[in-house]
XYZ file of C-alpha atoms in Angstrom:
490
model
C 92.952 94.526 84.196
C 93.041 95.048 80.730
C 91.068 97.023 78.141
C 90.759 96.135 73.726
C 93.395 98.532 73.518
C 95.579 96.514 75.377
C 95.956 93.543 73.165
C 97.175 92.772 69.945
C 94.190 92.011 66.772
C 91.367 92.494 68.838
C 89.166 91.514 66.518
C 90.147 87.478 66.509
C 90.153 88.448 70.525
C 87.448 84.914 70.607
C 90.115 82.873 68.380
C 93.022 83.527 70.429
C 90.930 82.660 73.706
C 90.052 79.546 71.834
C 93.532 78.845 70.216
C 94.707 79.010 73.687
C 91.797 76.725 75.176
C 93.202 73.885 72.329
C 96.914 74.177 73.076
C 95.983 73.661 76.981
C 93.575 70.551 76.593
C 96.598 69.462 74.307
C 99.034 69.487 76.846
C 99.865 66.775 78.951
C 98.892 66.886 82.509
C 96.255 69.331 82.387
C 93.407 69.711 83.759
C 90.518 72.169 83.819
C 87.246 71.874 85.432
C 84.000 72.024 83.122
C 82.463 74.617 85.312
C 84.747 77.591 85.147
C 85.090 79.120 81.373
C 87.467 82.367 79.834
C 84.887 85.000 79.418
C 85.689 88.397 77.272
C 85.136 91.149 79.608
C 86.635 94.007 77.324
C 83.369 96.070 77.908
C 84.492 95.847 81.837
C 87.707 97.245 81.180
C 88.833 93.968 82.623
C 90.506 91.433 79.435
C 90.030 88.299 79.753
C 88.276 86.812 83.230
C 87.359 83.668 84.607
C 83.966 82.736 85.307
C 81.744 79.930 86.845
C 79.294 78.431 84.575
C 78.167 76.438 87.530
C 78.029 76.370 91.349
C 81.697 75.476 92.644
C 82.214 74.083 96.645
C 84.828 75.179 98.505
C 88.588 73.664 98.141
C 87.336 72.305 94.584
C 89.792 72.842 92.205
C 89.353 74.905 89.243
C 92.688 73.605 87.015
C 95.740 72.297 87.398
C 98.838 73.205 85.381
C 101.890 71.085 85.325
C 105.066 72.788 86.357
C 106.351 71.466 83.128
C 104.379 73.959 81.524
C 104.985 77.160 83.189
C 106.964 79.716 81.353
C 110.395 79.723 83.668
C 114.022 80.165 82.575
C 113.969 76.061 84.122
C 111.776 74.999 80.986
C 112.868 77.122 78.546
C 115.362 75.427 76.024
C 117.557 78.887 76.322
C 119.490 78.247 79.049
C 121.129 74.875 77.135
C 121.685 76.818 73.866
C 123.747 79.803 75.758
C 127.699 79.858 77.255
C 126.107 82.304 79.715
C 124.795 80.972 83.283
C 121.240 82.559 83.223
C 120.604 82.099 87.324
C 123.629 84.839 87.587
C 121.274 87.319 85.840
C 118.770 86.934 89.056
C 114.882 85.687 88.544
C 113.635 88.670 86.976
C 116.153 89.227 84.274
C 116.513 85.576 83.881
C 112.953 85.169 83.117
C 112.393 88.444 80.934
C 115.499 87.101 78.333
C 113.841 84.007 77.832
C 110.345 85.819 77.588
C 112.344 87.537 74.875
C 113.656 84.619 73.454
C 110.142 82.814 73.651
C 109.003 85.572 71.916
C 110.855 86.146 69.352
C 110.554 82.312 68.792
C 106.946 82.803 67.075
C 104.774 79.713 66.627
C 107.740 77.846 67.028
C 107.761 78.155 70.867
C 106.088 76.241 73.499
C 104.180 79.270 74.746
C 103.137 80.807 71.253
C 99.554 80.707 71.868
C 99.883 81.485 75.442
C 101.410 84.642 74.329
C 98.748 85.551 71.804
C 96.478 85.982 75.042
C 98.534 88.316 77.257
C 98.801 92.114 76.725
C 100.659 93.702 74.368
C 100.360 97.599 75.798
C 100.199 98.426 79.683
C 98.714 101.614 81.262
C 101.639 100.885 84.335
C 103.544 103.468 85.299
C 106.630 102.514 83.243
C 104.856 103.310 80.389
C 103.607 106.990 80.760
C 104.558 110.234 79.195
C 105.824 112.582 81.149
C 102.836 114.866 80.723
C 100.416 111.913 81.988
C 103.108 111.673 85.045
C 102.375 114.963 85.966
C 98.803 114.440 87.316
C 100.523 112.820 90.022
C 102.280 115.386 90.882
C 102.968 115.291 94.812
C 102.698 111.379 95.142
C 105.685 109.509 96.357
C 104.762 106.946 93.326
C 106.261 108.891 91.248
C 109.932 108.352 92.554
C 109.251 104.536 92.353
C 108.938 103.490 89.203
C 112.567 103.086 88.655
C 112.440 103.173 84.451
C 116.017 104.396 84.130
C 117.663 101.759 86.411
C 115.548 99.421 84.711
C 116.894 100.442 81.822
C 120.486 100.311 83.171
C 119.681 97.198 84.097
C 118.573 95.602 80.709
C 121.342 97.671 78.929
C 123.918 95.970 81.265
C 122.778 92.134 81.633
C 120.137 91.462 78.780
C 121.203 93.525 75.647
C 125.271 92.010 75.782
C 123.691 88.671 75.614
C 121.204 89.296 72.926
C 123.154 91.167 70.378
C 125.947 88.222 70.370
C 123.854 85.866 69.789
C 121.459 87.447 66.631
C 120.302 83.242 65.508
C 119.147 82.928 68.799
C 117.383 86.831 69.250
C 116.822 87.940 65.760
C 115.991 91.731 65.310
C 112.143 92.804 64.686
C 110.899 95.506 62.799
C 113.032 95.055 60.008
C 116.293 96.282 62.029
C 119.261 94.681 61.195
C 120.921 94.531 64.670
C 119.791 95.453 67.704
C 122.984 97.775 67.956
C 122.707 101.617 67.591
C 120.285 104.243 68.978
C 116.953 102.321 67.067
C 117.750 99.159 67.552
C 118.582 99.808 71.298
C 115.337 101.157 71.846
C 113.619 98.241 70.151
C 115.437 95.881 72.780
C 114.439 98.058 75.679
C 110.374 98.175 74.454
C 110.503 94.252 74.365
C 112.272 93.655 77.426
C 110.003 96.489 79.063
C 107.263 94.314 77.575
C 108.663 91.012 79.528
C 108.804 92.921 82.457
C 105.733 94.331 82.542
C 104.201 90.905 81.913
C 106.421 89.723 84.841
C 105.498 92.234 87.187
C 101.676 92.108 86.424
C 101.132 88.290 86.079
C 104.333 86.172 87.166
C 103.870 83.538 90.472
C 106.944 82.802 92.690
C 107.421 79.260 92.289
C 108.989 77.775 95.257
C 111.745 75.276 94.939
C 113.215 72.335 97.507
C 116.223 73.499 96.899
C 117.817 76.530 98.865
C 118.164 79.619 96.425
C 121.364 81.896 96.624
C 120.962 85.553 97.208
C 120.702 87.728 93.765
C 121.270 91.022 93.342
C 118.373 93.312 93.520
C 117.172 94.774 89.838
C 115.523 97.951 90.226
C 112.386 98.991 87.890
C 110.443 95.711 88.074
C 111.541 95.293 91.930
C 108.467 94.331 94.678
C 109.704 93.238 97.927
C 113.467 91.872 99.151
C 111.770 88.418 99.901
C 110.276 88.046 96.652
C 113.160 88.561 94.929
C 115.191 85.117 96.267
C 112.281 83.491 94.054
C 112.260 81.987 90.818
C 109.256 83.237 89.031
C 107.048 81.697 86.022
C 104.037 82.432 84.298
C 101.404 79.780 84.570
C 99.160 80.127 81.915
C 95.549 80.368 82.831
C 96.146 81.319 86.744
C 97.297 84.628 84.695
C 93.576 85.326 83.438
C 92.243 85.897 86.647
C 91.572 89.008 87.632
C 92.457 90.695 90.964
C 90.119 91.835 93.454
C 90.418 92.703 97.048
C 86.994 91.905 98.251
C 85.791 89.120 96.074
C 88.715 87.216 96.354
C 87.409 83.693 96.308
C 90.323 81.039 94.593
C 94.132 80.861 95.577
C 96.875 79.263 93.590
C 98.440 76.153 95.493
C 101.896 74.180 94.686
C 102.406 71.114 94.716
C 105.119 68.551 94.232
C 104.729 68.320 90.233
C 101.951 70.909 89.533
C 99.851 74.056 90.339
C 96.822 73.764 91.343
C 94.317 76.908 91.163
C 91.466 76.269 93.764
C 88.043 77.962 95.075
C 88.913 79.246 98.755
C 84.980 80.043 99.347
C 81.764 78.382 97.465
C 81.477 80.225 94.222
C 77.574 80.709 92.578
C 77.197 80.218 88.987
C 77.845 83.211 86.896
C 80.332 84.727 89.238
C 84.170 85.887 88.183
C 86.757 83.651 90.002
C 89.352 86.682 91.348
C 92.813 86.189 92.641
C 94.009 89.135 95.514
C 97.407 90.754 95.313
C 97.741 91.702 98.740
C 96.918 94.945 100.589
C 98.507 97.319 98.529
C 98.165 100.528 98.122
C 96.254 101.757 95.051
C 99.254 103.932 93.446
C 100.863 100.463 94.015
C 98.076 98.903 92.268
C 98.397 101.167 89.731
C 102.438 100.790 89.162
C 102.672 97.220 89.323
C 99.385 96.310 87.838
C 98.302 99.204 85.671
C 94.704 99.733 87.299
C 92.976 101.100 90.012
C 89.659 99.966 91.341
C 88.180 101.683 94.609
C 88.299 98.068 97.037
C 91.834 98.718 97.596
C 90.887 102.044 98.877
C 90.851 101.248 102.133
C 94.843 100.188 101.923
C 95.813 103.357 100.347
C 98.739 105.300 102.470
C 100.730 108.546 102.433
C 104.305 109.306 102.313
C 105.967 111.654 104.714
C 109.194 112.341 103.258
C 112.112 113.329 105.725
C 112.895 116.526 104.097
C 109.428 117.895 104.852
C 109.548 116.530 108.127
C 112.970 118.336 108.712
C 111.361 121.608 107.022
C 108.519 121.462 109.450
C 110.472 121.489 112.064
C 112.661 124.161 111.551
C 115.914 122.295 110.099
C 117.698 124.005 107.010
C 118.045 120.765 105.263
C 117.742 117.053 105.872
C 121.784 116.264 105.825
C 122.200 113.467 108.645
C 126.032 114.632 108.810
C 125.174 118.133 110.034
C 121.987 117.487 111.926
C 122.101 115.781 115.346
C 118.940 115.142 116.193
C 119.074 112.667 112.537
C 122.235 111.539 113.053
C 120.952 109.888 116.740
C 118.029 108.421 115.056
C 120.153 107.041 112.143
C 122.879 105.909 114.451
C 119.759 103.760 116.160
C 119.033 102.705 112.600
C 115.716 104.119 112.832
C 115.793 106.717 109.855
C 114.088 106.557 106.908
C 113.859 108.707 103.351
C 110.376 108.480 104.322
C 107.655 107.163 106.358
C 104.302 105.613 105.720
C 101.065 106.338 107.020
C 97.843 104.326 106.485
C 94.207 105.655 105.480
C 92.952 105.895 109.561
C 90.038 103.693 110.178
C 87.710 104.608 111.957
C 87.859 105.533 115.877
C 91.691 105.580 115.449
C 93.523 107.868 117.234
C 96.439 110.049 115.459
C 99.224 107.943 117.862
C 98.203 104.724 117.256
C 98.461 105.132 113.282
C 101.944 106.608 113.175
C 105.169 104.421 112.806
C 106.843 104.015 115.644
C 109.814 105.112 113.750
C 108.443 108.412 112.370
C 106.865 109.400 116.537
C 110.524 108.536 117.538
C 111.787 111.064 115.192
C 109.637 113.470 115.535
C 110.762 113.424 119.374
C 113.771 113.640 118.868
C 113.093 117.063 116.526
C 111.404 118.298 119.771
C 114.862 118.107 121.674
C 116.544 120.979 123.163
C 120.584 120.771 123.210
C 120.542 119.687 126.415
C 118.056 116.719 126.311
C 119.461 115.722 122.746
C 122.503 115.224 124.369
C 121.282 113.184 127.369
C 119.291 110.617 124.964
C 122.098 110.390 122.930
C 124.128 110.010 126.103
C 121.974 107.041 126.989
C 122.828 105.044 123.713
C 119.079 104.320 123.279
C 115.987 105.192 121.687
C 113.436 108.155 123.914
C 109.876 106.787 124.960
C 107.779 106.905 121.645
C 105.167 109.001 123.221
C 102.841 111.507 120.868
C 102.753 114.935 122.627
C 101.696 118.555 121.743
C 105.504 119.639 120.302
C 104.941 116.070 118.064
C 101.910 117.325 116.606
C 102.687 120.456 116.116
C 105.515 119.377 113.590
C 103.782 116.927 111.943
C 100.795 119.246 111.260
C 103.045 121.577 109.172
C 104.986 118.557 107.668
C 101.320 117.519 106.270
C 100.788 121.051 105.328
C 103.806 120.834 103.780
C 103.051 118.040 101.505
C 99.480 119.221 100.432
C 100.762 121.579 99.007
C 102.669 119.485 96.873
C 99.309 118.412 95.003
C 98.402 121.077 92.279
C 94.591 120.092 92.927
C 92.056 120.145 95.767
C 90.157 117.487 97.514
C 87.165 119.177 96.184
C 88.816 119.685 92.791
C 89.352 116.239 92.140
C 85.838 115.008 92.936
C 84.502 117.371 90.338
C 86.625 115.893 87.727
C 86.065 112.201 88.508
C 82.176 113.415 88.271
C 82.852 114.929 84.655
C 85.344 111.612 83.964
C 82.611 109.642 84.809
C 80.013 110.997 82.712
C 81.842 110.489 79.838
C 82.583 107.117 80.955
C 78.810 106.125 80.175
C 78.859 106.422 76.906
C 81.796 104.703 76.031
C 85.100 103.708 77.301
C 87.736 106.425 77.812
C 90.547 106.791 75.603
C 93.934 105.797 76.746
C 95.417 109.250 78.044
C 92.371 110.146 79.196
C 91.920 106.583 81.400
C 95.118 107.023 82.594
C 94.136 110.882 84.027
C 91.481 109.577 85.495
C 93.386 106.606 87.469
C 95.583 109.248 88.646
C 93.086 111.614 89.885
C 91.562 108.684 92.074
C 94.895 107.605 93.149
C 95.738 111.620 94.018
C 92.759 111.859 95.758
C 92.939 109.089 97.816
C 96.487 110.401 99.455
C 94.879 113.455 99.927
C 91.442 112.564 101.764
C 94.102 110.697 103.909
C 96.341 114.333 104.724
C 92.620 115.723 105.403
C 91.551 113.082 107.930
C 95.121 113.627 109.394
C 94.728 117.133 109.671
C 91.284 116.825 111.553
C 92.573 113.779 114.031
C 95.656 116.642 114.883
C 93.162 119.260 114.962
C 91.106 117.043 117.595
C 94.133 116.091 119.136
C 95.333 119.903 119.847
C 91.694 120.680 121.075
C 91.992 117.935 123.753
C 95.518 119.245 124.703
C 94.323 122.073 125.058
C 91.544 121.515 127.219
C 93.705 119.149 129.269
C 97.026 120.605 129.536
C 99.707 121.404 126.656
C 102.046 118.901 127.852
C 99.671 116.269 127.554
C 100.966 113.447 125.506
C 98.656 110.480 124.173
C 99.212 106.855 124.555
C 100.395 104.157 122.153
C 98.714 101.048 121.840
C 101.338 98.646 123.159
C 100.018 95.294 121.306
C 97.492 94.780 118.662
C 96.498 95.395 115.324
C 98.235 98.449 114.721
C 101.706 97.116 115.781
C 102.392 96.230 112.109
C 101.037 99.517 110.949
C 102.831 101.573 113.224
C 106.254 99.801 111.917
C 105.799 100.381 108.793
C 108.412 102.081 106.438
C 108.694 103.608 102.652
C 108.428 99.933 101.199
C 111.153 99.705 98.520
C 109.941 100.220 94.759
């Protein structure tokens, strides 16, 4: 979601919509139903949106875009004007040079007015200060965004290419070159640009053919299986806005085309959304540079190792000189980190934990003598939740609120003030960008509170019957998946 402040002239905001409008009609192949329109929803904080101007049925298709027509390093006229092999730069760096190139081409590229309608500036996490960082001070997010490897990475594989070949990449801003310390930080803001785009609006387009493995590229990085992809942007399934709840249209590919259609009956008047998955809203907020409370409910909490290891007594978290980690890493089983999901409700502490993290913290509950049994054994112990368990993941959680420089309570009474001034007219950029932080903060931390109860609860019921009683773990169901989850890479 966008805001005015987001895109270039926004005064001639209508024009560029309209510009954009002509050059798709224009295009061959084509085609967009009469009852969806591009509606300016700047006073939403939300860009540009789709909307229905009449009732649409189920499976009826809102526009189709030929795959000649998607912005891909496949259509692009780049990869025939350079020496240089662009599928050995991966999909993402392949597709942010020729976004550059594009680009730079002006009105002489294909996509010109298809870029006059995407963002120019980005509230994602790439793009803070380090003071705005700092309000997110004890979230694993943090650690994620990956700007100086991304920046490795375009200074190794994207700026060789472009400065020897200046006819094909001229410099902006009146630079001569792109060489020396200005000019390299002009190449870096446009390729951070590209990449931003990429990360906030590019599709995987599948392929008949079977894609080699790439190298992964850090910074604009989602998942391992996304990254075997080529990606494009498809211009108009771009415009729709994400939501988790209303998520009523899906983007389908076919042989020669992609074809955007309703997934539920839409009423007239309502925004078409697109979903980007249960994620997590500091995800939401690093990818996609918003936060919006329906993805609430798929927020989750870290647990790094370190504070696990400091809970439970260990002077540091080196696997070589702890044996308790190095039995759980030699069973492939340890992480950095481990993820726990916001609890719903009537879950039990033991059925929300990883079975990863519950193995580890049983091992940490080892004397010498059992440690060396299990390991004897050459297997993993029973992942069972018992007193000793909760006991060390109570202080680990301790542990990490204490990371947070604010309180649950704090944090609501800012939002409250935030919100206030939100009425009478949209926040400023720094102060928008506090105020997605403070819900994303808060969210992690109402999830360490409900933890901290369920434990609480837990001990009671130990106590009452019997400190060695241990809890079990819901063999099959819903929370298998949850329970196996990991630190997802950034």
């Amino acid at each position: 979601m966008s805001s005015t402040a987001h895109f270039p002239n926004p005064n001639d905001f209508q024009n560029q919509t309209d510009q954009f409008l002509n050059w798709l009609s224009g295009s061959s192949g084509v085609k967009v139903n009469p009852k969806i329109h591009i509606a300016d929803l700047r006073s939403q904080a939300a860009g540009r949106g789709v909307v229905a101007q009449a009732d649409i049925l189920e499976g009826e298709e809102l526009f189709t875009i030929p795959r000649e027509l998607v912005l891909s390093t496949q259509n692009s006229k780049l990869k025939d004007l350079l020496s240089h092999d662009l599928e050995e730069l991966g999909p993402w760096m392949s597709l942010m040079l020729v976004m550059v190139y594009e680009y730079l081409l002006g009105d002489q590229s294909t996509w010109a007015e298809y870029f006059k309608v995407l963002p120019r500036k980005f509230d994602t996490l790439m793009f803070w200060t380090a003071s705005e960082l700092q309000e997110l001070q004890g979230s694993a997010i943090v650690d994620k965004i990956g700007k100086q490897s991304a920046d490795e990475s375009i200074l190794e594989m994207i700026a060789p290419i472009v400065r020897n070949n200046p006819t094909l990449f001229p410099p902006t801003n009146g630079l001569s070159s792109y060489d020396g310390d200005v000019g390299t930080q002009s190449l870096l803001s446009l390729a951070h640009m590209m990449g931003s785009l990429i990360m906030a609006y590019a599709f995987d387009i599948e392929k008949s053919e079977h894609e080699g493995e790439d190298e992964g590229e850090s910074g604009y990085m989602t998942d391992e299986d996304e990254e075997q992809l080529p990606k494009g942007m498809v211009p108009l399934a771009d415009l729709l806005n994400a939501d988790a709840d209303r998520n009523n249209a899906r983007l389908f590919q076919e042989e020669d085309s992609l074809v955007m259609k309703a997934i539920k009956p839409i009423s007239h008047g309502n925004e078409i959304f697109n979903d980007y998955g249960e994620i997590p809203r500091a995800d939401l907020l690093r990818r996609y540079g918003y936060v919006t409370e329906n993805y609430a409910v798929y927020d989750v909490i870290e647990m790094p190792l370190e504070l696990i290891c400091k809970a439970a007594g260990l002077e540091n978290a080196d696997v070589e000189n702890q044996t308790s980690l190095q039995f759980i890493e030699d069973l492939e089983l340890l992480d950095d980190g481990y993820v726990i999901p916001r609890p719903s409700e009537g879950n039990s502490v033991a059925n929300i934990l990883p079975d990863e993290l519950v193995l580890l913290l049983k091992a940490l509950t080892f004397s010498p003598t059992q440690l060396k049994q299990q390991i004897s054994k050459n297997k993993p112990p029973k992942a069972s939740f018992g007193h000793a368990e909760a006991v060390i993941l109570s202080k680990a959680i301790q542990l990490l609120q204490a990371q947070y420089a604010t309180t649950v309570a704090q944090d609501k009474e800012l939002l409250a003030q935030l919100g206030q001034s939100e009425t009478s007219s949209l926040l400023e950029e720094s102060t928008r960008r506090r105020k997605m932080a403070i819900q994303v903060r808060l969210g992690e931390k109402e999830i360490l509170h409900i933890l901290s109860t369920l434990l609480n609860d837990y001990a009671t019921d130990s106590t009452q019957n019997g400190e060695g009683s241990t809890s079990k773990r819901t063999a099959n169901g819903e929370n298998d998946a949850l329970r196996r989850s990991k630190v997802p890479k950034p």
